Coordinates of C-alpha atoms in Angstrom, one line a residue:
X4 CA 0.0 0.0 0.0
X5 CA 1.0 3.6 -0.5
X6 CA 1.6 5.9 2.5
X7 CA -1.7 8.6 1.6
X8 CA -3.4 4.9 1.6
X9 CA -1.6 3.9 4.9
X10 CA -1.9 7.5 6.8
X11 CA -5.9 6.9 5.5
X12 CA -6.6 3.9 6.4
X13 CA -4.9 4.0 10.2
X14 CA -7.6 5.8 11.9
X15 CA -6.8 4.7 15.6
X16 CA -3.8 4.3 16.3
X17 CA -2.8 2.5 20.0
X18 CA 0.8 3.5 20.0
X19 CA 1.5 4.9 23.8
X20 CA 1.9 1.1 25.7
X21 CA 5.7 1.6 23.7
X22 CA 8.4 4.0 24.6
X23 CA 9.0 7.5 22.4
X24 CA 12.4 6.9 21.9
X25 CA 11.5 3.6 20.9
X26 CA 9.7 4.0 18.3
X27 CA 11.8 7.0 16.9
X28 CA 15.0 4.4 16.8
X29 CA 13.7 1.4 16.1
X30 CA 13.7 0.7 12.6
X31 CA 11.4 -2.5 13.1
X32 CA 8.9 -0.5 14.6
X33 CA 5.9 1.5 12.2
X34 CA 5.0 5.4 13.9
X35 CA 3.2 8.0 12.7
X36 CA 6.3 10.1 11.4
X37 CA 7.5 7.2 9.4
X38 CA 4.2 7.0 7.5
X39 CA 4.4 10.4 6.8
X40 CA 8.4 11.1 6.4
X41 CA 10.1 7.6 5.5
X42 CA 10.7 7.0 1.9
X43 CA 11.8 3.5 2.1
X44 CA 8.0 3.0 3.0
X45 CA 6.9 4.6 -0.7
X46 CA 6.3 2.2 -3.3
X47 CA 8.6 1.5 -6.6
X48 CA 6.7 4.2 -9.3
X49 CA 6.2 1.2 -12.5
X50 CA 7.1 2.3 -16.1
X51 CA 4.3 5.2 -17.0
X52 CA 3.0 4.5 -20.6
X53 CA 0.3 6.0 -22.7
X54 CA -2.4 4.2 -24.3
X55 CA -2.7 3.8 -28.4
X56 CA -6.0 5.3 -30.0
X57 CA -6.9 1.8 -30.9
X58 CA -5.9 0.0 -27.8
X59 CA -3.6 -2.3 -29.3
X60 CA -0.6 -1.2 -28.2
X61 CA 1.1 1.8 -25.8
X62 CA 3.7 4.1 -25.8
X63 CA 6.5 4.9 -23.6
X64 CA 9.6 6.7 -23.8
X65 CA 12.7 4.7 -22.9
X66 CA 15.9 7.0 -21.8
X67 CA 19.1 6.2 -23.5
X68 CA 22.0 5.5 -21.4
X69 CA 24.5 8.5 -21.1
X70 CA 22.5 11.3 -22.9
X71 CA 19.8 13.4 -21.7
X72 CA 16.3 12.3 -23.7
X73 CA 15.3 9.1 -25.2
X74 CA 13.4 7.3 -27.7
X75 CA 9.6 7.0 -28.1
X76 CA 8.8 3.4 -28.7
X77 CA 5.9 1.7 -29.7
X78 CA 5.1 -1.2 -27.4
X79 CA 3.0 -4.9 -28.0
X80 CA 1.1 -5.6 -24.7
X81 CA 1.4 -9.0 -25.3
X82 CA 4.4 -10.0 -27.0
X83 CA 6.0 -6.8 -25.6
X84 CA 7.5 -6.4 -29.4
X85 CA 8.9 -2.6 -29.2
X86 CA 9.1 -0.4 -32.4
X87 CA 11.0 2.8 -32.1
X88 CA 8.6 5.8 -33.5
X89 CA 10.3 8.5 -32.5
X90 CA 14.0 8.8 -32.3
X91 CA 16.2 11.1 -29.6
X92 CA 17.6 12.8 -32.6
X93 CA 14.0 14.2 -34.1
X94 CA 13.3 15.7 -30.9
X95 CA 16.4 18.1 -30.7
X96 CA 15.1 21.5 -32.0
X97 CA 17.1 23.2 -34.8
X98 CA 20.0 25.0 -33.4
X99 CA 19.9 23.2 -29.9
X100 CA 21.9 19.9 -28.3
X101 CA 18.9 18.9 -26.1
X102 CA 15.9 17.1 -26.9
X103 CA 12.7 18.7 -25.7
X104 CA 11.2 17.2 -22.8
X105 CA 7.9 16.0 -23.6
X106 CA 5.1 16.5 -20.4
X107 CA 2.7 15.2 -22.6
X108 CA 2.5 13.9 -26.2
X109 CA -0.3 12.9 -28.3
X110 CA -0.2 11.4 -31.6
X111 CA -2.8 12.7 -34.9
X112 CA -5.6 10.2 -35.7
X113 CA -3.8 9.4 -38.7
X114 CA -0.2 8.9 -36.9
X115 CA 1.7 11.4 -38.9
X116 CA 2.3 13.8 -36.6
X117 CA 2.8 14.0 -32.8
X118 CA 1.9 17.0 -30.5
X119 CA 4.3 17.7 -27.7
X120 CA 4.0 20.0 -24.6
X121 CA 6.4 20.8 -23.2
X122 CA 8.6 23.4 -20.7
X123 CA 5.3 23.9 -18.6
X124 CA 3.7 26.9 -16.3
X125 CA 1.2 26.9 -13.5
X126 CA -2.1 28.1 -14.2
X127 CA -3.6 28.0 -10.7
X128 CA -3.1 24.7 -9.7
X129 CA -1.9 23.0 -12.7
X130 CA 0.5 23.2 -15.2
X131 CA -1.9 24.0 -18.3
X132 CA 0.2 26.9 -20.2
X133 CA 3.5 26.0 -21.7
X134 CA 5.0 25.0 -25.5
X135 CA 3.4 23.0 -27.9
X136 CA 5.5 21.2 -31.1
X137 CA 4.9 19.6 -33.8
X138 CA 6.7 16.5 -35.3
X139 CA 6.1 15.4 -38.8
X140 CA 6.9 11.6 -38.3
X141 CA 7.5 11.3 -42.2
X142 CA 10.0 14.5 -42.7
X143 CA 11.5 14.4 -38.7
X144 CA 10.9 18.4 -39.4
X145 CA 9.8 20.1 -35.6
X146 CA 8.2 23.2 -35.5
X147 CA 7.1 25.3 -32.6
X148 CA 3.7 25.9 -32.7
X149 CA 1.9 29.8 -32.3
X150 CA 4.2 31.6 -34.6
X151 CA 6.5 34.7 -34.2
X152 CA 4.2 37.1 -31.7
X153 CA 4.0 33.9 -29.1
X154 CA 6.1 34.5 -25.9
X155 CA 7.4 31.6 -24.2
X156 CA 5.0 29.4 -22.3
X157 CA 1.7 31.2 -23.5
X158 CA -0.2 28.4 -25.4
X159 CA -2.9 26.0 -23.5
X160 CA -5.2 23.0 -24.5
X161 CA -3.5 22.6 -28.0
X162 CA -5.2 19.6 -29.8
X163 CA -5.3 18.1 -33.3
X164 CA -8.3 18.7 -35.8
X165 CA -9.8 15.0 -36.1
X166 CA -8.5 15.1 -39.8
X167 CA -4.7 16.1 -37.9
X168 CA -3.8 18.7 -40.4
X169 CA -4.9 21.6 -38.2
X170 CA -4.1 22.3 -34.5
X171 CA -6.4 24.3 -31.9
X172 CA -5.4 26.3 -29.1
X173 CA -5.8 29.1 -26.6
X174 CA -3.7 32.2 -26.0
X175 CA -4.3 35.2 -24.3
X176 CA -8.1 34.2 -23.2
X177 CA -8.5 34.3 -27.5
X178 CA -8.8 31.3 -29.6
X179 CA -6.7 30.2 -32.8
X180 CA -6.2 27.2 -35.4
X181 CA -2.9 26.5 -36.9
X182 CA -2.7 24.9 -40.6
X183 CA -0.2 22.5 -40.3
X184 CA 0.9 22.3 -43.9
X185 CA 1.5 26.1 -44.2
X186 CA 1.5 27.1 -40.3
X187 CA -1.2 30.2 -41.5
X188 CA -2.5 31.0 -38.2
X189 CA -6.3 32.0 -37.7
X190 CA -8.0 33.8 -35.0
X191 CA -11.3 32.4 -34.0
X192 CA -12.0 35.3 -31.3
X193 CA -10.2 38.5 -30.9
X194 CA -12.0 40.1 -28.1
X195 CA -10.2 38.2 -25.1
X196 CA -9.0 40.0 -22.0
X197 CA -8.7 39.8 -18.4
X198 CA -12.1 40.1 -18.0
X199 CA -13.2 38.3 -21.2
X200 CA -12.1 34.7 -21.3
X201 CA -12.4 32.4 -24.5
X202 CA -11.8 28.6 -24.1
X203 CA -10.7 28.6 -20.8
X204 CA -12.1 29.3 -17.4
X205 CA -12.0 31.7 -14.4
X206 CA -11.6 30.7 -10.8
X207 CA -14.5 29.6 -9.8
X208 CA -14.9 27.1 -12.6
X209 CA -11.4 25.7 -12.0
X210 CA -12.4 25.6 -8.2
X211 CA -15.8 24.5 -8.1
X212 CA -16.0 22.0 -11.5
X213 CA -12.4 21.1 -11.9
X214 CA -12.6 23.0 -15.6
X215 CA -9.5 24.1 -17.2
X216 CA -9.8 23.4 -21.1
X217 CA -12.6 25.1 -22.5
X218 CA -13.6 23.9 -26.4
X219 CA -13.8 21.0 -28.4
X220 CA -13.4 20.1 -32.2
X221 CA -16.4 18.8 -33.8
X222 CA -16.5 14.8 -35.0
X223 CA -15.8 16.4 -38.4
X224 CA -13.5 19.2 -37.6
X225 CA -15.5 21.6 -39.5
X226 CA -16.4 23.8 -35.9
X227 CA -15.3 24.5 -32.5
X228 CA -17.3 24.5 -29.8
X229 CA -16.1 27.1 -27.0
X230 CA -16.9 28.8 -23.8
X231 CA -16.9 32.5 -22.7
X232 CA -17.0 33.9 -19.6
X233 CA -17.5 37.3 -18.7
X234 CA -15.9 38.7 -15.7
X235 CA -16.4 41.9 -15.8
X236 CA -17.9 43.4 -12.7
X237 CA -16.2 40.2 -10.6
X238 CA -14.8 41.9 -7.9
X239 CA -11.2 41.2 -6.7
X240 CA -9.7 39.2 -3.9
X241 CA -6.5 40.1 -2.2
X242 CA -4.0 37.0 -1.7
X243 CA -1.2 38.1 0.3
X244 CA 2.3 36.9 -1.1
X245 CA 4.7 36.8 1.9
X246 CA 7.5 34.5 0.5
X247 CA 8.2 36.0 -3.0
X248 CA 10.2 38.9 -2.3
X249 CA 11.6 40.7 0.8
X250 CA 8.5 42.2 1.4
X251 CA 4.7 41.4 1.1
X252 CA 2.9 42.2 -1.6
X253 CA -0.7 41.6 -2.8
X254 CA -2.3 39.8 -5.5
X255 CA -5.6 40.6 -7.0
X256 CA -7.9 37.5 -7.9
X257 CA -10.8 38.0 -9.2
X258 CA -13.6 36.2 -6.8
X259 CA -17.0 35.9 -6.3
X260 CA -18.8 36.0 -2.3
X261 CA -21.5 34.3 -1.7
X262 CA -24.3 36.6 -3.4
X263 CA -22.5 39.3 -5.3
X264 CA -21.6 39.2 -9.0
X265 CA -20.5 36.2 -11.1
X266 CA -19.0 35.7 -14.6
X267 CA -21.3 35.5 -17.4
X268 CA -21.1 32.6 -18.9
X269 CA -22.2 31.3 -22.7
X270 CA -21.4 28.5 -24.9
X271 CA -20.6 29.2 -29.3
X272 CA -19.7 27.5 -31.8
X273 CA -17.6 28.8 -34.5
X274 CA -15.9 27.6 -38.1
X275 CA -12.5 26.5 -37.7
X276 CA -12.0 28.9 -40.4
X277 CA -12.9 31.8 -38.6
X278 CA -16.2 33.6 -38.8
X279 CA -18.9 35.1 -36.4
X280 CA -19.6 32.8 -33.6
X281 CA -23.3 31.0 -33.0
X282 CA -24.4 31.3 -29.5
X283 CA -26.7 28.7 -28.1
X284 CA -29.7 30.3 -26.1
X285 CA -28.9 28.8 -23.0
X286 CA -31.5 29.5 -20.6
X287 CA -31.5 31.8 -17.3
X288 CA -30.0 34.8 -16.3
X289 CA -26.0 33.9 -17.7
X290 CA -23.9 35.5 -14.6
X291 CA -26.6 33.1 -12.0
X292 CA -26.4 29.8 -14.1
X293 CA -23.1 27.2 -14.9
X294 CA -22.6 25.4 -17.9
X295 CA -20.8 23.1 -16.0
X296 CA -19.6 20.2 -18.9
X297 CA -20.4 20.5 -22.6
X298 CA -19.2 18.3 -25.1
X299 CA -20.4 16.8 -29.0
X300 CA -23.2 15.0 -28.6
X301 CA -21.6 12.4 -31.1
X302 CA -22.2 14.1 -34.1
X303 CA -21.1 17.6 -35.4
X304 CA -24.6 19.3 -35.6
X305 CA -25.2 19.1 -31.6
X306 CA -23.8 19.9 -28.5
X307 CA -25.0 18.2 -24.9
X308 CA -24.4 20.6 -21.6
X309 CA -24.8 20.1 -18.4
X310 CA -27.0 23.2 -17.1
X311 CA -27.0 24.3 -12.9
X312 CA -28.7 27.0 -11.2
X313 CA -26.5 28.7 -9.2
X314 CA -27.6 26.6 -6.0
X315 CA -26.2 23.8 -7.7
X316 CA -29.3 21.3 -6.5
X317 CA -30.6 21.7 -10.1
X318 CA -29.2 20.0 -13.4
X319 CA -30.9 20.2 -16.7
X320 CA -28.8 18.4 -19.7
X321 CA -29.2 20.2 -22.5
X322 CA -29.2 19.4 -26.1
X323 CA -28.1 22.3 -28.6
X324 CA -28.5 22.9 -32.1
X325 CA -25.3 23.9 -33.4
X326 CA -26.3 26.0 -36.5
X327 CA -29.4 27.9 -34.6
X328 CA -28.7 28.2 -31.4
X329 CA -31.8 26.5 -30.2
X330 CA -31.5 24.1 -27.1
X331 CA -33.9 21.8 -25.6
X332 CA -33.6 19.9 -22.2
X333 CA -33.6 16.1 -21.7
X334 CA -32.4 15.3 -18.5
X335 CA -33.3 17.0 -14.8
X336 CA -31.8 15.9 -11.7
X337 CA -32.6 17.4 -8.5
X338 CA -31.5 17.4 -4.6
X339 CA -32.5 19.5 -1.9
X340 CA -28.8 19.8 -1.2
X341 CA -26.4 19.8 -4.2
X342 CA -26.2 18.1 -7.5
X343 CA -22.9 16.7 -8.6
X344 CA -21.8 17.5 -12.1
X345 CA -21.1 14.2 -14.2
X346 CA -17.8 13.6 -15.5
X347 CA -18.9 10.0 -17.4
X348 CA -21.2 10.6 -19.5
X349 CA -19.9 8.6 -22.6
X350 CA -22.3 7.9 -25.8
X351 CA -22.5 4.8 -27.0
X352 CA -24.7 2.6 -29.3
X353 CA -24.0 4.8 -32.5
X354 CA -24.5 7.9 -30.5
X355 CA -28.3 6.8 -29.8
X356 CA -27.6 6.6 -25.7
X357 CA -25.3 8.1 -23.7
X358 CA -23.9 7.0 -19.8
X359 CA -24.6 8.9 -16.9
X360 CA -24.1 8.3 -13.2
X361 CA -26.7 9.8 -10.9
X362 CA -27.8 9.2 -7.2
X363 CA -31.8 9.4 -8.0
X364 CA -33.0 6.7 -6.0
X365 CA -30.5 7.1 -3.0
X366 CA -27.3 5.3 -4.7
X367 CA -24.9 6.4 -6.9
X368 CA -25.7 4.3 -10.0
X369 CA -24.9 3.8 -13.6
X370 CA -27.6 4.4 -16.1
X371 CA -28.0 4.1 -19.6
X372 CA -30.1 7.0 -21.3
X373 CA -31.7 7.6 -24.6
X374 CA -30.4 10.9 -26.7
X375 CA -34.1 12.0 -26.3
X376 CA -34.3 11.4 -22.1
X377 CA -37.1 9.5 -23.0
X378 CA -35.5 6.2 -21.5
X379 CA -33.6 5.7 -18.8
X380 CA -32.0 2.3 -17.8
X381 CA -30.7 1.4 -14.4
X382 CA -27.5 -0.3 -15.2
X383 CA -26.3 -1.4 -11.8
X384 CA -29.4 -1.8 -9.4
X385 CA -28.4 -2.6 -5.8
X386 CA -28.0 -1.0 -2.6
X387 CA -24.6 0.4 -3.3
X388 CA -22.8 3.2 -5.0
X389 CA -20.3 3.0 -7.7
X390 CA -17.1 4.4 -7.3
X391 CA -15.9 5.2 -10.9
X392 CA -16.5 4.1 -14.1
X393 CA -13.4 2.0 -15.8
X394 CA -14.0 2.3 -19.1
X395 CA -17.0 0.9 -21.7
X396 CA -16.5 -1.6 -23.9
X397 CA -18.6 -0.3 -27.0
X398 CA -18.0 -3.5 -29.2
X399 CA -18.7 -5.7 -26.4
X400 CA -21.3 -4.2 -24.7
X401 CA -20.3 -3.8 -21.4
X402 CA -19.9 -1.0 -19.0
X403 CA -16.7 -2.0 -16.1
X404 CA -16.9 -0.1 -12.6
X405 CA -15.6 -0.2 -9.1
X406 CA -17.4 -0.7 -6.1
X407 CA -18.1 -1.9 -2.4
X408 CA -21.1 -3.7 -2.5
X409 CA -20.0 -5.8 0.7
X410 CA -17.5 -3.9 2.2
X411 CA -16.7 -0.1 2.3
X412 CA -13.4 -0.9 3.2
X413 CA -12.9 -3.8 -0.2
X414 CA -12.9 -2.2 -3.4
X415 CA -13.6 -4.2 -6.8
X416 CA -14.1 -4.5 -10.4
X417 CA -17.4 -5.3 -11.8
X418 CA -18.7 -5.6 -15.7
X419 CA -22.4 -5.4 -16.4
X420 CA -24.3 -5.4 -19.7
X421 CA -24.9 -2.0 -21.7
X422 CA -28.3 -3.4 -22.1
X423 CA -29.0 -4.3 -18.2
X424 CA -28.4 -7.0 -16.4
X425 CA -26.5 -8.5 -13.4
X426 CA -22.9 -7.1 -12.4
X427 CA -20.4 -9.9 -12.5
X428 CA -17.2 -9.5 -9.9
X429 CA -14.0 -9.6 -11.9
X430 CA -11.3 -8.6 -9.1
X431 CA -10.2 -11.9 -8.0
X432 CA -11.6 -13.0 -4.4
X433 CA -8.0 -14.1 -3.5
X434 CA -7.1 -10.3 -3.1
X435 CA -9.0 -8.7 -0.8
X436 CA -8.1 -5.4 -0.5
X437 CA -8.2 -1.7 -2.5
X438 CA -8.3 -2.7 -6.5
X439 CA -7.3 0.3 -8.9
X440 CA -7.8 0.6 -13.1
X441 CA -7.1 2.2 -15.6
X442 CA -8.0 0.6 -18.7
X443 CA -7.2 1.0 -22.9
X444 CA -9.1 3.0 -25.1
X445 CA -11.3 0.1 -26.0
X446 CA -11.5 -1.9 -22.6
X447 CA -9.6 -4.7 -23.7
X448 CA -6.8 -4.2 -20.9
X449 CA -6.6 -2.5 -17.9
X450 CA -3.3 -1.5 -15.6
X451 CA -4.8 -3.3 -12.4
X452 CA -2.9 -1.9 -9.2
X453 CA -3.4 -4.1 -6.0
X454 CA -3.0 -3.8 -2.5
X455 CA -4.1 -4.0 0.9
X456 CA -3.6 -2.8 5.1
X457 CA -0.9 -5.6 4.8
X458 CA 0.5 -5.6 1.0
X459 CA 2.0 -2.5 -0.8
X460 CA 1.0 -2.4 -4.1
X461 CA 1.5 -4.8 -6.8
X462 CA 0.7 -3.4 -10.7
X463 CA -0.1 -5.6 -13.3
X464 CA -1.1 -5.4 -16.5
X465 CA -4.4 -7.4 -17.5
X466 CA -6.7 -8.8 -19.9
X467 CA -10.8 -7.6 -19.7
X468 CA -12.8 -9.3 -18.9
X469 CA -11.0 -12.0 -18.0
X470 CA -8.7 -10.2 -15.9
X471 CA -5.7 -13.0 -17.2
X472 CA -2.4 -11.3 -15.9
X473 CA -0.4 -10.7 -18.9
X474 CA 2.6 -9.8 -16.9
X475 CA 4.2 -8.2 -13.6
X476 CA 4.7 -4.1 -13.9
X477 CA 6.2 -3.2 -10.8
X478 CA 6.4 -6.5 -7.6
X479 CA 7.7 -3.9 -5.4
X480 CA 10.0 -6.4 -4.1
X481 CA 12.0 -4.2 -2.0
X482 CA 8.6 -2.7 -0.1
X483 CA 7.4 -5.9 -0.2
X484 CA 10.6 -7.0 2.4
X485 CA 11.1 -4.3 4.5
X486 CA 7.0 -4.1 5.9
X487 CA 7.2 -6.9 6.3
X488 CA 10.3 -7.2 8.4
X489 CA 8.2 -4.8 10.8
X490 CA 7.6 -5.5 14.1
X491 CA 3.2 -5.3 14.2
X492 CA 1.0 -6.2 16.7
X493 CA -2.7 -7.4 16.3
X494 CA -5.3 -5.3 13.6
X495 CA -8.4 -4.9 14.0
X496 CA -11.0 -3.3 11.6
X497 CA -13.8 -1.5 13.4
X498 CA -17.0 0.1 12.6
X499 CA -17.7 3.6 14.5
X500 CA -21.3 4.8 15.4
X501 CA -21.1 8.2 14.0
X502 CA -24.7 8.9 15.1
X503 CA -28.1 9.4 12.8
X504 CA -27.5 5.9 11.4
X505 CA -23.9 6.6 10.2
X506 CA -21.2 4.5 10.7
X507 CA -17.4 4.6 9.7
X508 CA -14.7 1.9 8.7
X509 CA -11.9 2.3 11.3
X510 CA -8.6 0.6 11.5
X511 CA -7.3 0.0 14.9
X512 CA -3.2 -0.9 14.8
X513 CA -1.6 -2.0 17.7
X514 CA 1.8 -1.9 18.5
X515 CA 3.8 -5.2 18.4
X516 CA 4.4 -5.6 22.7
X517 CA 0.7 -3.7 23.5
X518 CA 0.1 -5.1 26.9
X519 CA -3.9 -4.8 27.0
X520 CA -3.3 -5.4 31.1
X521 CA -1.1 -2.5 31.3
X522 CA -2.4 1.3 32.2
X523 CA -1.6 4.0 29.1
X524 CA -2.1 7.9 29.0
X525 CA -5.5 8.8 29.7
X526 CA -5.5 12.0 28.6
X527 CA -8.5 13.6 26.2
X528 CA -6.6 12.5 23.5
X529 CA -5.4 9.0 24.8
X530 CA -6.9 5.5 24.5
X531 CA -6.7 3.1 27.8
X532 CA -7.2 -0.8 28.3
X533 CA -10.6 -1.2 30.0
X534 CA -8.2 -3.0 33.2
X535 CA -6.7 0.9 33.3
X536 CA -10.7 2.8 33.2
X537 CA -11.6 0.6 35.7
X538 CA -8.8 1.4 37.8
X539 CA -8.8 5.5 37.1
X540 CA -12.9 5.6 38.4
X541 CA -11.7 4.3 41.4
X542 CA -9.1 7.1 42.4
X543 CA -5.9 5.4 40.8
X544 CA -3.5 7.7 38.9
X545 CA -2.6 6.9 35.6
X546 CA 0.5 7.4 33.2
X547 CA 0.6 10.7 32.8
X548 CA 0.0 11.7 36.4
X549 CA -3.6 13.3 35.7

């Protein structure tokens, strides 16, 4: 297990029946500052690859000895049969020694050309502004992407057109396509500012929806689909920045309270060779509603959004005409609380139904819906939520998820029919314990990641829905030996009454020479043997002399 799962999974911890000094010198012995500061308790990281379009292979970069870079090679799953794609030498900009240093990489649908980001800023809280390049696999020629009048580290969200001879992006709140065959750069939008953003997001969407790239190509890159936000009349936030410089400064954010003024927010759709921009006639006032996910609704005339009221306990899914504007809702879902946005929404069936994950009946469940709203399928009935969804296996027909049907503190993989049906366990029942995924593009193999209170992790890679191991990524040998040379006394899983018929999974870890007959601290904060309480209500003094 990692350490986050460790520190989480030790809620109670009995460790006053040994000595301090102990357990800060005893390397045999597990404390709470080794779970949180020992790095021979962290597990081996296993080789980090990226998943082919078609699922039939993955890529991964493989350093050269004695040079800074590598080679990105093309990799079988099974055989393991490794084709270099992209040489050291291609990535080494004209006029430079060094290779670029790819964050992220993503190859055209047609494999001609591969998109790189690279040299990376913050934005917030993650790294979404930095370089993009472009490799023409057939000529090795590079280029930088954003032409002359782009400063270093000012492009975000660059993708390839479905056709992969044009590239999208955002700079300066504005957005732009780049011809790839003549690098002719077009401006979609030319009004972005501070205050007016195009194809990305203020705060408050970053904070409150995890949004960060804001449009999408169409199926059949004729459009782009985009959002705006209007920020104008947002007032500002001071941060105060006390480590930057030798003195304080402030720095204004833009920030909404609770009640006063919020961006404006609306959804267009645009040529990707410029034009005036459609915008869809979103209901409600624009600066009290979120478009909180929007996306193709598998087809280039339509867009799907997901529409709250500023409350957030109301969600409409909307369907949008693309060419008038004109929307039309399909889907409500309502809480007297909150409603969650919903990240896996997935259409499937020839774009005639589309997934979506929804609490309506008390559970967190998978259902399967009709483009109209007309129909809606409970996937996974059952008193139980679903954790996430794994991946859908289109061609197959079935939809794999996590969950803890049994046992909040066992996680699993389960498959169920895209038509309905009954959820079949495929996490073996020899591994009890936390089971993570993350499968291909087309479900056919997953990355399964093991382990357990007892067993760090062990990552395999894996056959669906079979779940046949086709071989070992990372054993974590090493990890493997040294927890297990610990010194542990007895664990015990508990169950907490947390009142209003609420209960919590607890772990209670004892250490390895707890003496149950022995007295401990009995302070607030302190656990004692129920030998010990007995003797303190009579008058006895304990431990800690209180």
């Amino acid at each position: 297990m990692s350490r986050r799962q460790l520190t989480c999974q030790v809620v109670l911890l009995a460790l006053a029946a040994a000595p301090l000094a102990a357990q800060v010198t005893d390397p045999s012995l597990l404390t709470v500052d080794r779970i949180f500061k020992d790095e021979s308790l962290a597990p081996a990281p296993f080789p980090r690859f990226v998943w082919a379009a078609d699922g039939k292979s993955y890529f991964v970069f493989e350093p050269r000895e004695g040079s800074k870079g590598g080679d990105l090679v093309k990799v079988d799953p099974v055989s393991l049969a490794k084709v270099i794609v992209v040489k050291r030498e291609q990535l080494v900009p004209t006029g430079d020694t060094v290779p670029l240093q790819p964050t992220r990489f993503t190859f055209s649908a047609d494999g001609r050309r591969l998109l790189i980001f690279t040299n990376t800023a913050r934005v917030w809280r993650l790294n979404t502004r930095g370089d993009y390049w472009v490799l023409d696999l057939a000529t090795s020629a590079l280029r930088k992407l954003g032409g002359d009048s782009a400063t270093s580290q000012s492009l975000m969200f660059a993708k390839f057109a479905p056709q992969g001879d044009r590239v999208a992006y955002v700079r300066s709140n504005n957005l732009y396509v780049e011809n790839l065959s003549d690098h002719r750069i077009t401006a979609l939008t030319r009004d972005g500012s501070v205050t007016t953003i195009n194809g990305t997001f203020d705060w408050v969407y970053e904070e409150e929806f995890d949004d960060r790239d804001g449009f999408r190509w169409s199926p059949d890159g004729s459009r782009i689909a985009y959002w705006q936000l209007d920020a104008s009349g947002v007032r500002d936030f001071l941060l105060i920045n006390d480590t930057d410089s030798l003195y304080s400064f402030t720095k204004p954010v833009q920030y909404p309270k609770a009640g006063t003024t919020n961006s404006a927010v609306r959804i267009g759709t645009v040529s990707a060779a410029g034009g005036d921009t459609r915008w869809m006639q979103v209901p409600g006032d624009p600066r009290n509603v979120y478009v909180a996910r929007m996306e193709w609704a598998a087809n280039s005339t339509q867009m799907v959004m997901q529409h709250l009221n500023r409350l957030q306990n109301t969600l409409t899914v909307l369907i949008g005409s693309a060419l008038t504007g004109i929307v039309q809702p399909i889907l409500v879902e309502k809480d007297s609380a909150w409603v969650d946005v919903v990240n896996d929404w997935t259409w499937f069936d020839h774009g005639r139904r589309f997934l979506w994950i929804s609490d309506r009946d008390g559970w967190r469940h998978a259902y399967s819906v009709s483009r109209d709203g007309n129909d809606v399928k409970l996937l996974t009935p059952g008193a139980y939520d679903i954790a996430n969804v794994v991946g859908i296996d289109s061609i197959g027909g079935s939809l794999y998820f996590r969950a803890s049907p049994d046992n909040a503190t066992q996680r699993y993989l389960f498959r169920v029919p895209l038509t309905g049906g009954v959820a079949t366990r495929l996490s073996p029942a020899s591994q009890p314990g936390t089971h993570h995924y993350t499968a291909s593009p087309d479900s056919r193999y997953a990355v399964h990641v093991h382990s357990s209170l007892t067993r760090p992790p062990v990552a395999e890679l894996i056959k669906l829905p079979s779940h046949a191991v086709v071989r070992t990524l990372s054993e974590n040998t090493e990890l493997r030996a040294r927890v297990a040379a610990l010194k542990r006394g007895a664990t015990r899983f508990v169950r907490v009454d947390a009142g209003n018929g609420t209960t919590l999974d607890g772990v209670v870890m004892y250490p390895a020479d707890f003496d149950s007959t022995m007295p401990i601290r009995c302070c607030s904060m302190c656990t004692v043997s129920r030998p010990a309480r007995r003797r303190l209500t009579t008058g006895s003094r304990s431990i800690c002399g209180t």
